[in-house]
Amino acid sequence: MIWGSIMRCRFPAIPPGSFTHSMSLQILLFTSCSFDTIADDAFQGLKNLEYLFIENNRIKSISRNAFRGLRLLVHLSLSNNRLESLPRSLFLNLPAVKHIDLRGNPMHCGCPIKWLMQWKRGVGKNIGLWPPLPCEEPAKHRGKSLMDLSEKDFYCVNSSLVRRWAFKFPSLSVQSFEFLSDHFVAIAHPFEGRCTFLEWDHSGHVFRHYDSIKGVSVVSCLPIVIGDQLFVVVAQLFGGSSVYRLDPSPSLISPFRLLQHLPDIRKPNDIEAFTTGDGEHYFIITDSAKSGASTLYRWDGRGFYPHQKLPRWYKDTDAEPLLLSGSQHLIISSSSQRPVVYRFEDKHLRRLTDIPEAWDVYAVKHFTDPEDGIFACLVRYMGDSSLVRWDGSMFKELQQIPSRGSHVFQPLYLGRRWYALLGQDFGYTWVYKMEKWEHWEVEDGSEREKQKGPLVPMQELKVVEARAFTSIRVRGRQFIFVASFGGATGVYEYVEEESI
């Protein structure tokens, strides 16, 4: 047999047509070479080649048609290289191949390599395959063999948000909730002065009007479900805020009945509720007035009553309940200080720390990834917004996101991954997709690294002056409501298509 051996070579790649004058070769060996790329048609002309060994090199990428023309190739070895993935249909140009050796390659068992598993169980089931090293990434598959995974272990989709409906009036807040197995959305209309409640119509497959609560300059409507009771906290700029209770009695014109007034809040900006580990229910209203005090209210079985007031003069704009190390915490954003992290202990909020280098933050919204920990989206009206991560003792910045007059940077869990929606007053709304990112430790002062990160732009929504986002799952579908201060309230549907 006619063979050729190339060892310790120093060329950077195997270019197309490298062997057009070596048609008689039957065995070809590359070993200990420095090239990292194999281009399309690299072995063009080797019509009689039966054995190809490309071993112990530094190969990182192979073009899809690299082996085109090798119709007599029986054995292919790519062992001990640096391949993390292989292009789809790489082996379709090898009709005679009997053995493929991929040992020693640190494969990433994500969507780009899913085809190899499918090929081995289908067209390539009679071909001997020596699998690569156990999976390096993602973390949930680390240490597993690629061939031991099933199709359900891969999440390979192209996703988008598709506009379905629009409601005429501008809005400041949207909040989805479930009550007695039905699905609702509460919308605050400031100019109309009311809270509107929409209910999912299971027969018409649309959201229909359920009822509304009249008010004056309504800025937020927060539904709170306690057992089989539904309460709604309505925050207003004038006339004080109020709490309503649902009482669906046939004798009442409206099912929502006024339960109590909350006169202490001068300029409410946000309402958030949480339930402690011992089952007690609280909500907090942030007060953005110059001398206002954000107030924590507690449910005592008959009503909500002031439980604790936070320090005055900070002009609080947002509250965000979250769990850190299994215990209840609260982040308060203010106009005149960095976001403060409070720990809830002994039934009181006690200051724990603040978020460093986070001045002028209007609001904080957090999310928890089971593999990578706790993150928070910090939104600024002036300056870039940012993504931070909890390291066990403090939040550290990971990524800066360009924003132009933003009031909301909201994480949402759509499908099987996290997304973040950034609303802007001087531009359209952007949807960012949360990707796997390995460089969690960012050196201080590394501005170049802060421009990169796990949030990747995915889609632009033609919505201006967005103020809030919420998602709701109904009968296998997922809808996203977008509150816009300068336009109609939009409803989008999250749609997935399997990627090839």
Short mmCIF file of C-alpha atoms in Angstrom, two decimals:
data_model
loop_
_atom_site.label_atom_id
_atom_site.label_comp_id
_atom_site.label_asym_id
_atom_site.label_seq_id
_atom_site.Cartn_x
_atom_site.Cartn_y
_atom_site.Cartn_z
CA MET A 1 0.00 0.00 0.00
CA ILE A 2 1.16 3.54 -0.71
CA TRP A 3 1.28 5.68 2.40
CA GLY A 4 2.40 9.12 3.54
CA SER A 5 3.33 10.46 6.96
CA ILE A 6 3.56 14.11 8.05
CA MET A 7 4.95 14.70 11.55
CA ARG A 8 5.73 17.81 13.63
CA CYS A 9 4.59 20.12 10.85
CA ARG A 10 4.25 23.85 11.52
CA PHE A 11 1.75 25.06 8.91
CA PRO A 12 -1.40 26.71 10.39
CA ALA A 13 -4.07 24.82 8.42
CA ILE A 14 -4.76 22.22 5.74
CA PRO A 15 -5.95 24.38 2.81
CA PRO A 16 -8.19 23.18 -0.05
CA GLY A 17 -6.54 21.05 -2.71
CA SER A 18 -3.43 20.24 -0.70
CA PHE A 19 -3.18 16.71 -2.17
CA THR A 20 -4.34 17.12 -5.76
CA HIS A 21 -1.09 15.57 -7.00
CA SER A 22 -1.11 12.59 -4.60
CA MET A 23 -3.99 10.53 -6.01
CA SER A 24 -2.32 7.16 -5.35
CA LEU A 25 -2.08 7.54 -1.54
CA GLN A 26 -3.97 4.87 0.40
CA ILE A 27 -2.81 5.71 3.95
CA LEU A 28 -2.15 9.22 5.26
CA LEU A 29 -0.96 10.15 8.75
CA PHE A 30 -0.74 13.56 10.47
CA THR A 31 0.67 13.65 13.99
CA SER A 32 2.11 16.24 16.41
CA CYS A 33 1.36 19.10 14.03
CA SER A 34 0.48 22.67 15.00
CA PHE A 35 -2.39 23.35 12.56
CA ASP A 36 -5.83 23.91 14.11
CA THR A 37 -8.14 24.06 11.08
CA ILE A 38 -9.09 21.72 8.25
CA ALA A 39 -10.74 23.55 5.34
CA ASP A 40 -13.31 22.36 2.78
CA ASP A 41 -11.91 19.97 0.16
CA ALA A 42 -8.62 19.67 2.04
CA PHE A 43 -8.17 16.08 0.75
CA GLN A 44 -9.50 16.64 -2.74
CA GLY A 45 -7.90 14.27 -5.24
CA LEU A 46 -7.21 11.41 -2.80
CA LYS A 47 -9.63 9.08 -4.56
CA ASN A 48 -7.86 5.93 -3.36
CA LEU A 49 -7.35 6.91 0.29
CA GLU A 50 -8.58 4.21 2.70
CA TYR A 51 -7.02 5.17 6.05
CA LEU A 52 -6.71 8.71 7.39
CA PHE A 53 -5.10 9.35 10.78
CA ILE A 54 -5.15 12.94 12.09
CA GLU A 55 -3.99 12.34 15.66
CA ASN A 56 -2.31 14.25 18.49
CA ASN A 57 -2.60 17.64 16.82
CA ARG A 58 -4.20 20.95 17.85
CA ILE A 59 -7.28 20.86 15.64
CA LYS A 60 -10.15 23.02 16.90
CA SER A 61 -12.38 23.23 13.83
CA ILE A 62 -13.19 21.15 10.77
CA SER A 63 -15.21 22.49 7.85
CA ARG A 64 -18.35 20.60 6.86
CA ASN A 65 -16.96 19.44 3.50
CA ALA A 66 -13.41 18.78 4.67
CA PHE A 67 -13.63 15.06 3.73
CA ARG A 68 -15.50 15.50 0.47
CA GLY A 69 -14.29 13.13 -2.24
CA LEU A 70 -12.95 10.39 0.08
CA ARG A 71 -15.35 7.78 -1.24
CA LEU A 72 -13.11 4.79 -0.44
CA LEU A 73 -12.13 5.87 3.09
CA VAL A 74 -12.65 3.01 5.55
CA HIS A 75 -11.02 4.32 8.74
CA LEU A 76 -10.95 7.91 10.05
CA SER A 77 -9.15 8.86 13.24
CA LEU A 78 -9.41 12.33 14.78
CA SER A 79 -8.26 11.26 18.22
CA ASN A 80 -6.44 13.45 20.74
CA ASN A 81 -7.15 16.83 19.23
CA ARG A 82 -8.97 19.87 20.66
CA LEU A 83 -12.32 19.45 18.98
CA GLU A 84 -15.26 20.75 21.01
CA SER A 85 -17.81 20.22 18.25
CA LEU A 86 -18.22 18.84 14.74
CA PRO A 87 -20.21 20.33 11.84
CA ARG A 88 -23.48 18.66 10.95
CA SER A 89 -23.31 16.04 8.16
CA LEU A 90 -19.52 15.83 8.41
CA PHE A 91 -19.54 12.07 7.71
CA LEU A 92 -22.10 12.03 4.89
CA ASN A 93 -19.25 12.37 2.37
CA LEU A 94 -17.77 9.06 3.56
CA PRO A 95 -19.98 6.28 2.09
CA ALA A 96 -17.46 3.47 2.76
CA VAL A 97 -16.35 4.40 6.28
CA LYS A 98 -16.41 1.57 8.83
CA HIS A 99 -14.59 3.07 11.84
CA ILE A 100 -14.40 6.61 13.29
CA ASP A 101 -12.17 7.42 16.25
CA LEU A 102 -12.96 10.57 18.28
CA ARG A 103 -11.22 9.63 21.52
CA GLY A 104 -9.39 12.31 23.47
CA ASN A 105 -11.44 15.30 22.29
CA PRO A 106 -13.08 17.57 24.92
CA MET A 107 -16.54 17.74 23.32
CA HIS A 108 -19.16 20.23 24.49
CA CYS A 109 -22.40 18.28 24.60
CA GLY A 110 -24.67 21.07 23.44
CA CYS A 111 -26.89 21.62 20.41
CA PRO A 112 -24.05 21.77 17.82
CA ILE A 113 -23.12 18.14 18.58
CA LYS A 114 -26.64 16.74 18.99
CA TRP A 115 -26.60 15.58 15.36
CA LEU A 116 -23.74 13.15 16.07
CA MET A 117 -25.81 11.29 18.66
CA GLN A 118 -28.76 11.15 16.23
CA TRP A 119 -26.52 10.01 13.37
CA LYS A 120 -24.98 7.20 15.43
CA ARG A 121 -28.43 5.88 16.36
CA GLY A 122 -29.70 6.20 12.79
CA VAL A 123 -27.64 6.19 9.60
CA GLY A 124 -24.39 5.40 11.43
CA LYS A 125 -25.66 2.59 13.66
CA ASN A 126 -23.48 -0.01 11.87
CA ILE A 127 -20.33 2.13 11.97
CA GLY A 128 -17.84 1.60 14.75
CA LEU A 129 -17.46 4.84 16.72
CA TRP A 130 -14.95 5.43 19.48
CA PRO A 131 -16.60 8.29 21.40
CA PRO A 132 -14.83 11.46 22.58
CA LEU A 133 -13.92 12.29 26.16
CA PRO A 134 -16.77 12.66 28.66
CA CYS A 135 -18.68 15.91 28.20
CA GLU A 136 -16.97 19.10 29.40
CA GLU A 137 -19.99 21.38 29.00
CA PRO A 138 -22.71 22.14 29.92
CA ALA A 139 -22.31 21.56 33.64
CA LYS A 140 -25.40 19.33 33.87
CA HIS A 141 -23.81 16.84 31.43
CA ARG A 142 -20.24 17.09 32.74
CA GLY A 143 -18.65 13.66 33.07
CA LYS A 144 -21.30 11.89 30.99
CA SER A 145 -20.66 10.15 27.69
CA LEU A 146 -22.22 11.79 24.65
CA MET A 147 -23.64 8.45 23.56
CA ASP A 148 -25.41 8.00 26.90
CA LEU A 149 -27.48 11.15 26.39
CA SER A 150 -30.96 11.18 24.87
CA GLU A 151 -32.65 13.77 22.69
CA LYS A 152 -34.58 15.15 25.67
CA ASP A 153 -31.24 16.10 27.26
CA PHE A 154 -30.76 18.72 24.54
CA TYR A 155 -32.68 21.99 24.34
CA CYS A 156 -32.16 23.18 20.78
CA VAL A 157 -34.69 25.76 19.68
CA ASN A 158 -34.95 29.09 17.94
CA SER A 159 -37.20 31.34 20.00
CA SER A 160 -38.98 34.64 19.42
CA LEU A 161 -41.74 36.84 20.83
CA VAL A 162 -44.71 37.26 18.48
CA ARG A 163 -47.21 40.08 19.01
CA ARG A 164 -50.76 38.77 19.50
CA TRP A 165 -52.93 41.55 20.92
CA ALA A 166 -52.82 45.16 22.08
CA PHE A 167 -54.98 46.99 24.61
CA LYS A 168 -55.66 50.61 23.83
CA PHE A 169 -54.66 52.45 27.01
CA PRO A 170 -51.14 53.18 28.32
CA SER A 171 -50.12 51.42 31.52
CA LEU A 172 -47.52 51.57 34.27
CA SER A 173 -47.59 48.05 35.71
CA VAL A 174 -48.72 44.56 34.74
CA GLN A 175 -48.93 41.60 37.11
CA SER A 176 -50.03 38.03 36.32
CA PHE A 177 -51.51 35.74 38.97
CA GLU A 178 -53.58 32.60 39.48
CA PHE A 179 -56.65 32.43 41.69
CA LEU A 180 -58.85 29.36 42.17
CA SER A 181 -57.28 27.68 39.10
CA ASP A 182 -58.05 30.64 36.82
CA HIS A 183 -55.45 32.89 35.16
CA PHE A 184 -55.57 36.67 35.48
CA VAL A 185 -53.53 39.77 34.66
CA ALA A 186 -53.83 43.05 36.57
CA ILE A 187 -52.99 46.24 34.63
CA ALA A 188 -52.55 49.73 36.13
CA HIS A 189 -53.82 52.53 33.85
CA PRO A 190 -52.61 55.89 35.26
CA PHE A 191 -54.44 58.23 32.88
CA GLU A 192 -57.69 56.28 33.07
CA GLY A 193 -57.35 55.99 36.84
CA ARG A 194 -58.16 52.33 37.24
CA CYS A 195 -56.88 48.80 37.68
CA THR A 196 -58.10 46.50 34.93
CA PHE A 197 -58.33 42.74 35.41
CA LEU A 198 -58.18 40.39 32.43
CA GLU A 199 -59.17 36.73 32.62
CA TRP A 200 -58.17 33.93 30.27
CA ASP A 201 -61.15 32.70 28.26
CA HIS A 202 -60.67 28.94 27.89
CA SER A 203 -63.23 28.65 25.09
CA GLY A 204 -62.26 31.73 23.07
CA HIS A 205 -58.51 31.37 23.77
CA VAL A 206 -58.15 35.10 24.45
CA PHE A 207 -57.88 37.39 27.46
CA ARG A 208 -61.21 39.02 28.23
CA HIS A 209 -62.22 41.83 30.59
CA TYR A 210 -63.08 40.57 34.08
CA ASP A 211 -63.56 43.73 36.15
CA SER A 212 -61.84 46.95 37.21
CA ILE A 213 -61.18 49.09 40.27
CA LYS A 214 -61.62 52.85 39.98
CA GLY A 215 -58.94 55.16 41.34
CA VAL A 216 -57.00 58.37 40.76
CA SER A 217 -53.57 58.37 39.07
CA VAL A 218 -53.08 54.66 39.72
CA VAL A 219 -49.39 53.68 39.51
CA SER A 220 -49.50 50.03 40.57
CA CYS A 221 -51.98 47.21 41.22
CA LEU A 222 -50.62 44.25 43.19
CA PRO A 223 -52.77 41.11 43.61
CA ILE A 224 -52.06 39.07 46.76
CA VAL A 225 -53.54 35.58 47.16
CA ILE A 226 -53.83 34.32 50.75
CA GLY A 227 -55.52 30.93 50.92
CA ASP A 228 -58.86 31.26 49.13
CA GLN A 229 -58.90 35.06 49.40
CA LEU A 230 -57.75 37.62 46.84
CA PHE A 231 -56.58 41.08 47.86
CA VAL A 232 -55.48 43.91 45.59
CA VAL A 233 -53.24 46.75 46.76
CA VAL A 234 -53.89 49.86 44.67
CA ALA A 235 -51.19 52.55 44.85
CA GLN A 236 -52.26 56.08 43.87
CA LEU A 237 -50.48 59.42 43.64
CA PHE A 238 -53.49 61.24 45.06
CA GLY A 239 -56.02 60.32 47.73
CA GLY A 240 -53.90 57.66 49.42
CA SER A 241 -53.48 54.01 48.53
CA SER A 242 -56.02 51.28 49.31
CA VAL A 243 -56.53 47.55 49.75
CA TYR A 244 -59.48 45.79 48.10
CA ARG A 245 -60.82 42.29 48.67
CA LEU A 246 -62.59 40.12 46.12
CA ASP A 247 -66.14 39.38 47.26
CA PRO A 248 -68.04 37.85 44.32
CA SER A 249 -71.47 38.34 45.85
CA PRO A 250 -74.36 38.62 43.34
CA SER A 251 -75.70 41.66 45.19
CA LEU A 252 -72.57 43.73 44.52
CA ILE A 253 -72.06 45.76 41.34
CA SER A 254 -68.32 45.11 41.48
CA PRO A 255 -66.79 42.02 43.08
CA PHE A 256 -63.97 44.12 44.55
CA ARG A 257 -64.84 45.66 47.92
CA LEU A 258 -62.76 48.30 49.70
CA LEU A 259 -61.08 46.76 52.75
CA GLN A 260 -58.91 49.59 54.09
CA HIS A 261 -57.10 52.84 53.26
CA LEU A 262 -53.32 53.28 53.48
CA PRO A 263 -52.86 57.02 54.04
CA ASP A 264 -49.20 56.98 55.09
CA ILE A 265 -47.59 56.78 51.63
CA ARG A 266 -47.09 60.18 50.00
CA LYS A 267 -45.69 59.22 46.59
CA PRO A 268 -45.87 55.45 46.00
CA ASN A 269 -43.62 54.08 43.29
CA ASP A 270 -43.59 50.28 43.68
CA ILE A 271 -45.38 47.51 45.60
CA GLU A 272 -43.95 44.06 46.26
CA ALA A 273 -45.22 41.17 48.40
CA PHE A 274 -43.49 38.20 50.02
CA THR A 275 -44.27 35.32 52.36
CA THR A 276 -41.80 34.31 55.05
CA GLY A 277 -40.79 30.76 55.87
CA ASP A 278 -43.24 30.64 58.77
CA GLY A 279 -46.16 31.54 56.51
CA GLU A 280 -46.61 35.22 57.36
CA HIS A 281 -47.64 37.59 54.55
CA TYR A 282 -46.13 41.03 53.97
CA PHE A 283 -46.07 43.71 51.32
CA ILE A 284 -43.99 46.86 51.04
CA ILE A 285 -44.76 50.16 49.30
CA THR A 286 -41.78 52.29 48.33
CA ASP A 287 -42.22 56.03 48.84
CA SER A 288 -40.29 58.26 46.44
CA ALA A 289 -41.33 61.54 48.11
CA LYS A 290 -38.46 63.65 49.44
CA SER A 291 -39.34 62.99 53.09
CA GLY A 292 -41.34 59.83 52.51
CA ALA A 293 -40.71 56.52 54.24
CA SER A 294 -41.20 53.17 52.55
CA THR A 295 -43.52 51.07 54.70
CA LEU A 296 -43.74 47.33 55.33
CA TYR A 297 -47.27 46.02 55.97
CA ARG A 298 -48.20 42.72 57.63
CA TRP A 299 -51.34 40.61 57.32
CA ASP A 300 -52.83 39.85 60.75
CA GLY A 301 -55.82 37.79 59.63
CA ARG A 302 -58.19 40.73 59.31
CA GLY A 303 -56.23 43.37 57.43
CA PHE A 304 -52.81 44.75 56.51
CA TYR A 305 -51.25 47.05 59.06
CA PRO A 306 -47.96 49.02 59.19
CA HIS A 307 -45.23 46.81 60.58
CA GLN A 308 -42.01 48.76 59.92
CA LYS A 309 -40.94 52.01 58.30
CA LEU A 310 -37.61 52.31 56.51
CA PRO A 311 -35.40 55.42 56.84
CA ARG A 312 -36.73 58.64 55.30
CA TRP A 313 -35.13 61.09 52.85
CA TYR A 314 -33.75 58.52 50.41
CA LYS A 315 -36.61 58.73 47.87
CA ASP A 316 -37.01 54.97 47.39
CA THR A 317 -38.04 53.86 43.91
CA ASP A 318 -38.15 50.05 43.96
CA ALA A 319 -38.29 47.01 46.24
CA GLU A 320 -37.23 43.48 45.33
CA PRO A 321 -37.82 40.49 47.68
CA LEU A 322 -35.42 37.56 47.25
CA LEU A 323 -33.92 34.58 49.04
CA LEU A 324 -30.20 34.60 49.86
CA SER A 325 -28.72 31.54 51.55
CA GLY A 326 -32.24 30.31 52.21
CA SER A 327 -33.39 33.37 54.18
CA GLN A 328 -35.65 36.25 53.19
CA HIS A 329 -33.99 39.46 52.00
CA LEU A 330 -35.12 42.68 50.36
CA ILE A 331 -33.30 45.08 48.03
CA ILE A 332 -34.37 48.73 48.16
CA SER A 333 -33.37 51.05 45.29
CA SER A 334 -33.29 54.80 45.92
CA SER A 335 -32.54 58.05 44.13
CA SER A 336 -29.91 59.17 46.63
CA GLN A 337 -27.99 56.02 47.58
CA ARG A 338 -26.82 52.70 46.21
CA PRO A 339 -29.27 49.76 46.37
CA VAL A 340 -29.42 48.48 49.95
CA VAL A 341 -29.77 44.79 50.82
CA TYR A 342 -31.87 44.15 53.93
CA ARG A 343 -32.10 40.83 55.75
CA PHE A 344 -35.45 39.90 57.27
CA GLU A 345 -34.79 38.48 60.72
CA ASP A 346 -36.74 38.58 63.98
CA LYS A 347 -39.67 39.85 61.88
CA HIS A 348 -37.83 43.05 60.95
CA LEU A 349 -35.74 44.30 58.04
CA ARG A 350 -32.13 44.90 59.07
CA ARG A 351 -29.55 46.47 56.77
CA LEU A 352 -26.99 43.92 55.59
CA THR A 353 -24.96 45.56 52.80
CA ASP A 354 -25.32 47.51 49.58
CA ILE A 355 -24.44 46.82 45.95
CA PRO A 356 -21.02 48.37 45.25
CA GLU A 357 -20.49 50.82 42.39
CA ALA A 358 -24.23 50.87 41.67
CA TRP A 359 -25.17 54.54 41.79
CA ASP A 360 -28.28 55.94 40.10
CA VAL A 361 -30.01 52.56 40.01
CA TYR A 362 -33.75 52.94 39.53
CA ALA A 363 -34.79 49.31 40.09
CA VAL A 364 -33.41 45.83 40.74
CA LYS A 365 -34.97 42.56 39.54
CA HIS A 366 -33.40 39.23 40.41
CA PHE A 367 -33.52 35.64 39.16
CA THR A 368 -31.99 32.35 40.27
CA ASP A 369 -30.35 29.83 37.94
CA PRO A 370 -30.03 26.36 39.53
CA GLU A 371 -26.55 25.86 38.05
CA ASP A 372 -24.98 29.31 38.22
CA GLY A 373 -26.56 31.04 41.23
CA ILE A 374 -28.38 34.30 41.92
CA PHE A 375 -28.30 37.21 39.48
CA ALA A 376 -29.85 40.66 39.48
CA CYS A 377 -30.64 43.09 36.66
CA LEU A 378 -29.91 46.70 37.64
CA VAL A 379 -31.60 49.36 35.52
CA ARG A 380 -30.52 52.99 35.24
CA TYR A 381 -32.36 55.87 33.60
CA MET A 382 -29.05 57.67 33.04
CA GLY A 383 -26.15 55.42 32.09
CA ASP A 384 -25.81 51.75 31.25
CA SER A 385 -27.81 49.08 33.00
CA SER A 386 -25.95 46.05 34.33
CA LEU A 387 -26.08 42.40 35.35
CA VAL A 388 -24.65 41.42 38.75
CA ARG A 389 -24.16 38.07 40.49
CA TRP A 390 -24.26 37.15 44.17
CA ASP A 391 -20.95 35.60 45.28
CA GLY A 392 -22.08 34.62 48.78
CA SER A 393 -21.37 37.91 50.52
CA MET A 394 -21.98 40.66 47.96
CA PHE A 395 -23.17 41.38 44.42
CA LYS A 396 -20.43 41.74 41.78
CA GLU A 397 -20.91 43.25 38.35
CA LEU A 398 -20.62 40.88 35.38
CA GLN A 399 -21.87 42.80 32.38
CA GLN A 400 -22.93 46.28 31.30
CA ILE A 401 -25.90 46.65 28.96
CA PRO A 402 -26.35 49.87 26.91
CA SER A 403 -29.64 51.57 27.79
CA ARG A 404 -31.26 54.88 26.92
CA GLY A 405 -33.68 56.21 29.51
CA SER A 406 -34.65 52.87 31.06
CA HIS A 407 -37.06 52.17 33.91
CA VAL A 408 -37.28 48.38 33.71
CA PHE A 409 -34.83 45.52 33.15
CA GLN A 410 -36.92 42.44 33.85
CA PRO A 411 -35.76 38.79 33.86
CA LEU A 412 -38.38 36.27 32.70
CA TYR A 413 -38.22 32.48 32.51
CA LEU A 414 -39.53 31.59 29.05
CA GLY A 415 -39.55 28.04 27.77
CA ARG A 416 -36.59 26.45 29.52
CA ARG A 417 -34.19 29.37 29.86
CA TRP A 418 -33.87 32.88 31.29
CA TYR A 419 -34.32 36.04 29.27
CA ALA A 420 -34.06 39.71 30.25
CA LEU A 421 -36.24 42.44 28.73
CA LEU A 422 -34.91 46.01 28.73
CA GLY A 423 -37.40 48.84 28.20
CA GLN A 424 -36.21 52.27 27.02
CA ASP A 425 -37.75 55.74 26.69
CA PHE A 426 -35.45 56.75 23.83
CA GLY A 427 -35.41 53.51 21.90
CA TYR A 428 -37.23 50.23 21.41
CA THR A 429 -37.38 47.38 23.90
CA TRP A 430 -34.66 44.73 23.67
CA VAL A 431 -34.89 41.04 24.56
CA TYR A 432 -31.67 39.42 25.81
CA LYS A 433 -31.09 35.68 26.03
CA MET A 434 -29.14 34.18 28.94
CA GLU A 435 -26.35 32.02 27.56
CA LYS A 436 -23.87 29.83 29.38
CA TRP A 437 -20.84 31.95 30.31
CA GLU A 438 -17.74 30.55 31.99
CA HIS A 439 -15.88 33.70 33.04
CA TRP A 440 -17.70 34.44 36.30
CA GLU A 441 -14.64 35.99 37.92
CA VAL A 442 -14.19 39.39 36.26
CA GLU A 443 -11.11 41.37 37.25
CA ASP A 444 -11.77 44.80 38.72
CA GLY A 445 -11.38 47.53 36.15
CA SER A 446 -11.63 45.20 33.16
CA GLU A 447 -14.01 47.34 31.10
CA ARG A 448 -13.56 45.17 28.02
CA GLU A 449 -14.77 42.08 29.87
CA LYS A 450 -17.80 43.94 31.24
CA GLN A 451 -19.03 44.48 27.68
CA LYS A 452 -19.22 40.68 27.31
CA GLY A 453 -21.21 38.30 29.39
CA PRO A 454 -24.05 35.80 29.48
CA LEU A 455 -26.77 38.17 28.18
CA VAL A 456 -26.87 38.12 24.37
CA PRO A 457 -29.20 40.35 22.28
CA MET A 458 -31.94 38.24 20.71
CA GLN A 459 -34.82 40.42 19.48
CA GLU A 460 -36.02 44.01 19.30
CA LEU A 461 -39.65 44.77 20.17
CA LYS A 462 -41.20 47.90 18.73
CA VAL A 463 -42.31 49.16 22.14
CA VAL A 464 -41.23 52.51 23.58
CA GLU A 465 -41.46 53.72 27.18
CA ALA A 466 -41.92 50.19 28.53
CA ARG A 467 -42.50 50.18 32.29
CA ALA A 468 -43.15 46.55 33.25
CA PHE A 469 -43.22 42.99 31.93
CA THR A 470 -44.93 39.86 33.21
CA SER A 471 -45.40 36.35 31.83
CA ILE A 472 -48.24 33.88 32.25
CA ARG A 473 -48.57 30.24 31.18
CA VAL A 474 -51.96 29.07 29.94
CA ARG A 475 -52.72 25.64 28.44
CA GLY A 476 -49.22 25.03 27.14
CA ARG A 477 -48.77 28.58 25.83
CA GLN A 478 -46.79 31.42 27.37
CA PHE A 479 -47.75 35.07 27.02
CA ILE A 480 -45.79 38.22 27.91
CA PHE A 481 -47.63 41.42 28.81
CA VAL A 482 -45.75 44.67 28.18
CA ALA A 483 -46.84 47.83 29.99
CA SER A 484 -46.08 50.98 27.97
CA PHE A 485 -46.41 54.49 29.36
CA GLY A 486 -46.41 56.03 25.89
CA GLY A 487 -48.51 53.56 23.89
CA ALA A 488 -50.77 50.54 23.99
CA THR A 489 -50.30 47.64 26.38
CA GLY A 490 -48.98 44.79 24.23
CA VAL A 491 -49.36 41.03 24.56
CA TYR A 492 -46.72 38.78 23.00
CA GLU A 493 -46.49 35.02 22.79
CA TYR A 494 -43.26 33.11 23.31
CA VAL A 495 -42.77 30.80 20.32
CA GLU A 496 -40.16 28.10 19.82
CA GLU A 497 -39.06 26.29 16.67
CA GLU A 498 -36.65 23.39 16.75
CA SER A 499 -33.31 24.35 15.27
CA ILE A 500 -31.69 22.07 12.71
#
